[in-house]
XYZ file of C-alpha atoms in Angstrom:
441
model
C -0.535 56.268 -71.645
C -1.451 57.441 -68.145
C 1.743 59.498 -67.986
C 0.807 61.251 -71.215
C -2.739 61.855 -69.979
C -1.458 63.336 -66.718
C 1.041 65.526 -68.537
C -1.614 66.783 -70.943
C -4.115 67.556 -68.162
C -1.458 69.475 -66.238
C -0.486 71.528 -69.268
C -4.126 72.393 -69.989
C -4.556 73.659 -66.427
C -1.306 75.602 -66.477
C -2.336 77.364 -69.667
C -5.750 78.292 -68.244
C -5.849 78.340 -64.444
C -9.367 79.774 -64.456
C -10.838 76.280 -64.980
C -10.146 73.560 -62.394
C -11.615 70.740 -64.498
C -8.290 69.643 -65.975
C -6.564 70.084 -62.590
C -9.048 67.643 -61.072
C -8.638 65.240 -63.997
C -4.880 65.146 -63.426
C -5.438 64.640 -59.696
C -7.767 61.691 -60.320
C -5.292 60.087 -62.723
C -2.383 60.519 -60.299
C -4.482 59.134 -57.435
C -5.368 56.062 -59.466
C -1.776 54.878 -59.269
C -1.340 55.832 -55.590
C 1.725 58.017 -56.014
C 1.657 59.946 -52.727
C 4.587 62.237 -53.514
C 3.164 63.111 -56.923
C -0.288 63.743 -55.394
C 1.215 66.068 -52.777
C 3.187 67.973 -55.399
C 0.180 68.454 -57.672
C -2.104 69.390 -54.741
C 0.399 72.056 -53.715
C 0.401 73.539 -57.210
C -3.399 73.633 -57.300
C -3.563 75.277 -53.873
C -0.964 77.863 -54.889
C -2.990 78.900 -57.944
C -6.620 78.202 -57.066
C -7.439 81.840 -56.310
C -7.249 82.533 -60.053
C -9.953 79.941 -60.806
C -13.614 80.596 -61.585
C -15.042 77.282 -62.822
C -14.693 73.579 -62.057
C -14.501 74.089 -58.280
C -17.655 72.116 -57.474
C -16.208 68.879 -58.829
C -12.943 69.490 -57.000
C -14.835 70.170 -53.735
C -16.751 66.903 -54.029
C -13.551 64.970 -54.747
C -11.781 66.574 -51.779
C -14.745 65.807 -49.525
C -14.657 62.129 -50.485
C -10.907 62.006 -49.915
C -11.081 63.865 -46.615
C -8.736 66.492 -48.044
C -9.654 69.447 -45.838
C -7.253 72.039 -47.247
C -8.230 71.410 -50.856
C -11.909 71.295 -49.918
C -11.779 74.666 -48.155
C -9.891 76.286 -51.029
C -12.339 74.987 -53.653
C -15.329 75.892 -51.463
C -14.373 79.571 -51.657
C -14.653 79.404 -55.448
C -17.987 77.565 -55.317
C -19.390 80.157 -52.909
C -18.832 82.920 -55.469
C -21.159 81.341 -57.978
C -23.538 78.919 -56.224
C -24.591 79.739 -52.657
C -26.932 76.777 -52.344
C -24.204 74.326 -53.388
C -21.790 75.979 -50.967
C -24.188 75.513 -48.025
C -24.744 71.872 -48.966
C -21.002 71.236 -49.193
C -20.479 72.808 -45.759
C -23.183 70.612 -44.240
C -21.520 67.545 -45.733
C -18.135 68.605 -44.333
C -19.638 69.115 -40.864
C -21.312 65.701 -41.042
C -17.993 64.134 -42.060
C -16.269 65.677 -39.013
C -13.765 67.634 -41.120
C -12.677 69.993 -38.351
C -10.316 72.267 -40.287
C -12.829 72.508 -43.110
C -15.474 73.487 -40.555
C -13.281 76.327 -39.333
C -12.642 77.540 -42.877
C -16.357 77.276 -43.687
C -17.525 79.689 -40.981
C -16.294 82.948 -42.610
C -17.264 81.652 -46.041
C -20.816 80.969 -44.812
C -21.231 84.425 -43.290
C -19.675 86.003 -46.377
C -22.428 84.625 -48.604
C -24.478 87.724 -47.844
C -28.248 87.795 -47.631
C -29.908 84.446 -48.354
C -33.437 83.222 -48.791
C -35.206 82.054 -45.604
C -34.462 78.343 -45.986
C -30.768 78.774 -46.824
C -30.376 81.465 -44.143
C -31.728 79.095 -41.501
C -29.367 76.326 -42.578
C -26.415 78.723 -42.517
C -27.229 79.980 -39.001
C -27.474 76.375 -37.833
C -24.041 75.636 -39.293
C -22.331 78.484 -37.438
C -24.091 77.623 -34.158
C -23.100 73.977 -34.646
C -19.470 75.023 -35.096
C -19.486 76.796 -31.720
C -21.087 73.807 -29.989
C -18.518 71.519 -31.584
C -15.684 73.723 -30.310
C -17.070 73.517 -26.771
C -17.342 69.746 -27.030
C -13.714 69.510 -28.185
C -12.634 71.606 -25.211
C -14.424 69.246 -22.808
C -12.733 66.283 -24.508
C -9.292 67.850 -24.087
C -8.876 68.488 -27.828
C -7.668 71.994 -27.113
C -5.899 72.782 -30.392
C -8.876 71.721 -32.512
C -11.254 73.633 -30.252
C -9.124 76.757 -30.565
C -8.926 76.611 -34.347
C -12.699 76.362 -34.639
C -13.411 78.964 -31.936
C -10.986 81.414 -33.539
C -12.847 81.246 -36.856
C -16.047 82.246 -35.018
C -14.377 84.922 -32.890
C -13.081 86.531 -36.074
C -16.695 87.254 -37.077
C -16.636 90.212 -34.679
C -17.332 93.413 -36.558
C -19.084 91.647 -39.431
C -22.681 92.823 -39.548
C -25.363 90.329 -40.481
C -29.112 90.361 -39.916
C -29.308 86.637 -40.507
C -26.414 85.404 -38.329
C -25.864 86.504 -34.703
C -22.241 87.351 -35.443
C -21.550 89.638 -32.455
C -23.060 87.266 -29.894
C -21.397 84.183 -31.359
C -18.028 85.959 -31.616
C -18.275 87.000 -27.960
C -19.012 83.438 -26.852
C -16.103 82.163 -28.936
C -13.714 84.718 -27.397
C -14.669 83.536 -23.919
C -13.946 79.975 -24.941
C -10.554 81.025 -26.337
C -9.665 82.740 -23.056
C -10.471 79.495 -21.217
C -8.304 77.509 -23.622
C -5.379 79.915 -23.192
C -5.744 79.807 -19.416
C -5.759 76.002 -19.333
C -2.693 75.837 -21.528
C -0.785 78.490 -19.601
C -1.471 76.863 -16.229
C -0.354 73.460 -17.482
C 2.895 74.705 -19.022
C 3.790 76.804 -15.986
C 3.130 73.926 -13.597
C 5.289 71.550 -15.654
C 8.036 74.177 -15.945
C 8.010 74.751 -12.178
C 8.674 71.028 -11.747
C 11.483 71.280 -14.353
C 9.682 68.629 -16.383
C 10.834 69.566 -19.881
C 9.164 66.559 -21.490
C 5.797 67.576 -20.034
C 6.237 71.188 -21.169
C 6.979 70.039 -24.725
C 4.075 67.591 -24.723
C 1.647 70.276 -23.525
C 2.968 72.611 -26.199
C 2.296 70.039 -28.890
C -1.239 69.540 -27.602
C -1.855 73.298 -27.497
C -1.108 73.901 -31.177
C -2.160 77.380 -32.294
C -3.292 78.403 -28.786
C 0.315 79.346 -28.031
C 0.297 81.854 -30.866
C -2.059 83.964 -28.733
C -0.020 83.673 -25.512
C 3.436 85.156 -25.978
C 4.725 84.319 -22.497
C 3.763 80.648 -22.636
C 5.136 80.357 -26.159
C 8.432 81.927 -25.093
C 8.681 79.568 -22.126
C 8.130 76.582 -24.404
C 10.667 77.905 -26.937
C 13.288 78.236 -24.210
C 12.642 74.654 -23.098
C 12.904 73.419 -26.686
C 16.220 75.273 -26.996
C 17.546 73.661 -23.816
C 16.568 70.243 -25.178
C 18.427 70.740 -28.467
C 15.310 71.630 -30.490
C 16.255 75.228 -31.169
C 14.869 75.360 -34.704
C 11.461 74.204 -33.457
C 11.515 76.878 -30.764
C 12.470 79.539 -33.289
C 9.683 78.494 -35.668
C 7.171 78.756 -32.810
C 8.256 82.284 -31.892
C 8.097 83.378 -35.518
C 4.484 82.173 -35.666
C 3.701 84.075 -32.470
C 5.029 87.268 -34.068
C 2.355 87.024 -36.742
C -0.232 87.406 -33.964
C 1.689 89.700 -31.593
C 4.296 91.584 -33.569
C 5.075 94.015 -30.758
C 6.024 91.620 -27.955
C 9.496 92.671 -26.769
C 9.926 89.323 -25.012
C 9.244 87.404 -28.235
C 11.596 89.629 -30.236
C 14.410 89.098 -27.740
C 14.153 85.333 -27.649
C 13.588 85.044 -31.379
C 16.842 86.940 -31.878
C 18.723 84.740 -29.407
C 17.537 81.475 -30.925
C 18.180 82.781 -34.443
C 21.821 83.483 -33.560
C 22.106 79.967 -32.135
C 21.133 78.425 -35.512
C 23.069 80.986 -37.610
C 19.877 82.564 -38.934
C 21.446 86.000 -39.032
C 18.715 87.492 -41.210
C 16.143 86.880 -38.478
C 18.560 87.958 -35.743
C 19.297 91.239 -37.538
C 15.597 91.883 -38.061
C 14.756 91.209 -34.402
C 17.628 93.114 -32.782
C 17.169 95.878 -35.348
C 13.479 96.164 -34.482
C 14.272 96.315 -30.760
C 16.949 98.955 -31.311
C 14.483 101.156 -33.176
C 11.479 100.495 -30.932
C 12.289 102.726 -27.972
C 10.662 100.128 -25.729
C 11.152 100.708 -21.988
C 12.598 97.182 -21.725
C 15.372 98.108 -24.133
C 17.929 99.090 -21.492
C 17.779 95.606 -19.984
C 19.085 94.032 -23.181
C 21.222 96.860 -24.546
C 24.585 95.207 -23.654
C 23.470 91.990 -25.369
C 22.183 93.889 -28.399
C 25.278 96.087 -28.711
C 27.555 93.041 -28.529
C 25.552 91.413 -31.298
C 25.912 94.363 -33.682
C 29.625 94.710 -32.868
C 30.345 91.087 -33.754
C 27.743 89.976 -36.300
C 29.138 91.408 -39.563
C 31.872 88.830 -40.323
C 29.581 85.960 -39.326
C 26.681 87.248 -41.410
C 28.873 87.771 -44.474
C 30.362 84.300 -44.078
C 26.854 82.839 -43.858
C 25.827 84.784 -46.969
C 28.716 83.205 -48.894
C 27.645 79.749 -47.683
C 24.065 80.346 -48.806
C 25.204 81.539 -52.243
C 27.417 78.485 -52.744
C 24.624 76.172 -51.581
C 22.277 77.870 -54.083
C 19.871 78.804 -51.262
C 19.079 81.996 -53.077
C 15.882 83.056 -51.346
C 17.402 82.923 -47.883
C 20.567 84.538 -49.215
C 18.608 87.483 -50.592
C 16.834 87.903 -47.282
C 20.135 87.965 -45.406
C 21.701 90.426 -47.846
C 18.703 92.729 -47.440
C 18.984 92.574 -43.646
C 22.728 93.282 -43.772
C 22.179 96.390 -45.882
C 19.335 97.652 -43.692
C 20.815 97.069 -40.247
C 24.590 97.131 -40.850
C 24.915 99.112 -44.052
C 25.942 98.463 -47.696
C 28.822 96.016 -47.980
C 30.816 95.291 -51.116
C 31.043 91.593 -50.263
C 27.257 91.347 -49.927
C 26.848 92.932 -53.376
C 29.308 90.406 -54.842
C 27.358 87.513 -53.346
C 24.094 88.887 -54.712
C 25.641 89.048 -58.184
C 26.840 85.464 -57.764
C 23.321 84.375 -56.785
C 21.835 86.151 -59.794
C 24.264 84.325 -62.086
C 23.468 81.025 -60.399
C 19.740 81.544 -60.906
C 20.354 82.373 -64.568
C 22.189 79.056 -64.980
C 19.305 77.205 -63.292
C 16.823 78.896 -65.601
C 18.825 77.923 -68.678
C 18.869 74.281 -67.549
C 15.116 74.333 -67.010
C 14.456 75.855 -70.408
C 16.677 73.294 -72.094
C 14.827 70.468 -70.339
C 11.401 72.085 -70.884
C 10.834 72.287 -67.120
C 7.516 73.161 -65.477
C 6.070 76.657 -65.742
C 5.967 76.944 -61.947
C 9.690 76.227 -61.611
C 10.648 78.753 -64.281
C 8.399 81.394 -62.787
C 9.856 80.840 -59.313
C 13.415 81.347 -60.548
C 12.490 84.451 -62.512
C 10.794 85.969 -59.468
C 13.899 85.314 -57.361
C 16.013 87.000 -60.043
C 13.655 89.977 -59.992
C 13.953 90.195 -56.219
C 17.735 90.527 -56.581
C 17.656 92.919 -59.549
C 14.150 94.434 -59.762
C 15.162 96.842 -62.547
C 16.666 94.189 -64.833
C 14.625 94.585 -68.012
C 15.661 91.226 -69.426
C 14.267 89.386 -66.390
C 11.094 91.470 -66.440
C 10.552 90.631 -70.107
C 11.079 86.892 -69.590
C 8.730 86.768 -66.605
C 6.058 88.733 -68.458
C 6.262 86.320 -71.398
C 6.127 83.368 -68.993
C 2.911 84.689 -67.450
C 1.427 85.253 -70.900
C 2.156 81.613 -71.741
C 0.141 80.724 -68.637
C -2.706 83.041 -69.738
C -2.201 85.222 -66.641
C -2.682 88.394 -68.618
C -3.525 90.844 -65.823
C -0.270 90.003 -64.016
C 1.701 90.137 -67.251
C 0.275 93.567 -68.097
C 1.667 94.998 -64.838
C 5.110 93.653 -65.689
C 5.011 95.149 -69.181
C 4.100 98.512 -67.624
C 7.093 98.249 -65.323
C 9.289 97.212 -68.276
C 8.183 100.314 -70.173
C 9.194 102.523 -67.249
C 12.726 101.186 -67.731
C 12.667 101.065 -71.538
C 10.048 103.591 -72.683
C 9.003 103.455 -76.307
C 9.783 99.748 -76.790
C 7.334 98.797 -79.546
C 7.193 95.071 -78.776
C 6.556 95.737 -75.084
C 3.791 98.202 -75.900
C 2.091 95.667 -78.187
C 2.321 92.985 -75.497
C 0.989 95.391 -72.865
C -2.021 96.237 -75.033
C -2.660 92.579 -75.852
C -2.528 91.624 -72.170
C -4.893 94.460 -71.236
C -7.417 93.327 -73.861
C -7.262 89.638 -72.918
C -7.371 90.366 -69.169
C -10.504 92.477 -69.646
C -12.083 89.768 -71.798
C -11.406 87.164 -69.124
C -12.705 89.391 -66.322
C -15.884 90.042 -68.302
C -16.387 86.322 -68.911
C -15.889 85.614 -65.199
C -18.497 88.234 -64.330
C -20.972 86.592 -66.686
C -20.374 83.201 -65.028
C -21.129 84.681 -61.585
C -24.172 86.560 -62.890
C -25.668 83.491 -64.575
C -25.196 81.393 -61.457
C -26.626 83.956 -59.022
């Protein structure tokens, strides 16, 4: 019976992702039988789709708070804040009292984003943001550098946000100073350990630093090189890729990302990095030109071989990425086109199996999107994905796909009817959502 109840609750949510009530019901049922893997899988699906929700978030926030589930709490809190500012402030205070550090960091921009509040709520909000800064300082003194950085960064990011009720500029400035201290402490420790050739200490300090390294390209590169020397190349590569999200122009990071990518046969990343350096005109380019030229002279057979391996292993997403990089940085290759066609056929087989077994919506959608990435002008795939989104009541997204379909097959009567239906239902849903927000304001 519980299996049927869980299945029903999931299907209700998947057909109407605007309401989180059934998502929470399924989560409670799954939790009652302590199936950790099933909980994680369902949590991930909720988190992937929660932005489309408008109701039921308060109950989910309370559940997440009781469970200490910081990611789910923060995601649901954003929905609550749209409709009930008082409830959002109360939830944030509860999270702070519970010591939910990541939730605290996520709460800071949400709190400031609530706009102008009445005097009592405004005072409570200001106290929350000030408390977050004090907590970050306390963590720094306790040596909890990564946690301190995460919290301080959320406050520093308030810079440029004007508010008459929260001292955003002053608080952001104080947080930036704290971040500089955290970076300095981390850098000094890693350099000292490296000078002593103590690889274990360098790696340990890197683990303690967490996201601090993402703001210090040189220290991150030093740690990545040590990880590589200790046989942890993939970990080093992952670190440098995170650093690029913060500092996408660091020539040093590009160079070592490319080197480590070659070492693990990640030729898509290597092509992207060496290609970026080749096109950058950076003054450091001449220092690595022999290395870069050798790479481009020798990479083609290895990259094509890797593409074949990815296609056979049905690793289609990574295969598509590699094929795209080959075309961009080496040029069109007949073998790459053949492998892309093979991947498209493989995805079609996977989709057929899922449809025969009545697989989850999310799985079918994922495969269809991968097929679209390979052949974006394939009208059959566009049509199937649009219908899939309609089954999930995601009408605004489906409408866009029908419009694209009609660019390929203009005058298709069925597509025009579906486009019009999606436009009407999307507008109806948007209007209903606006009424919910208005009534709760």
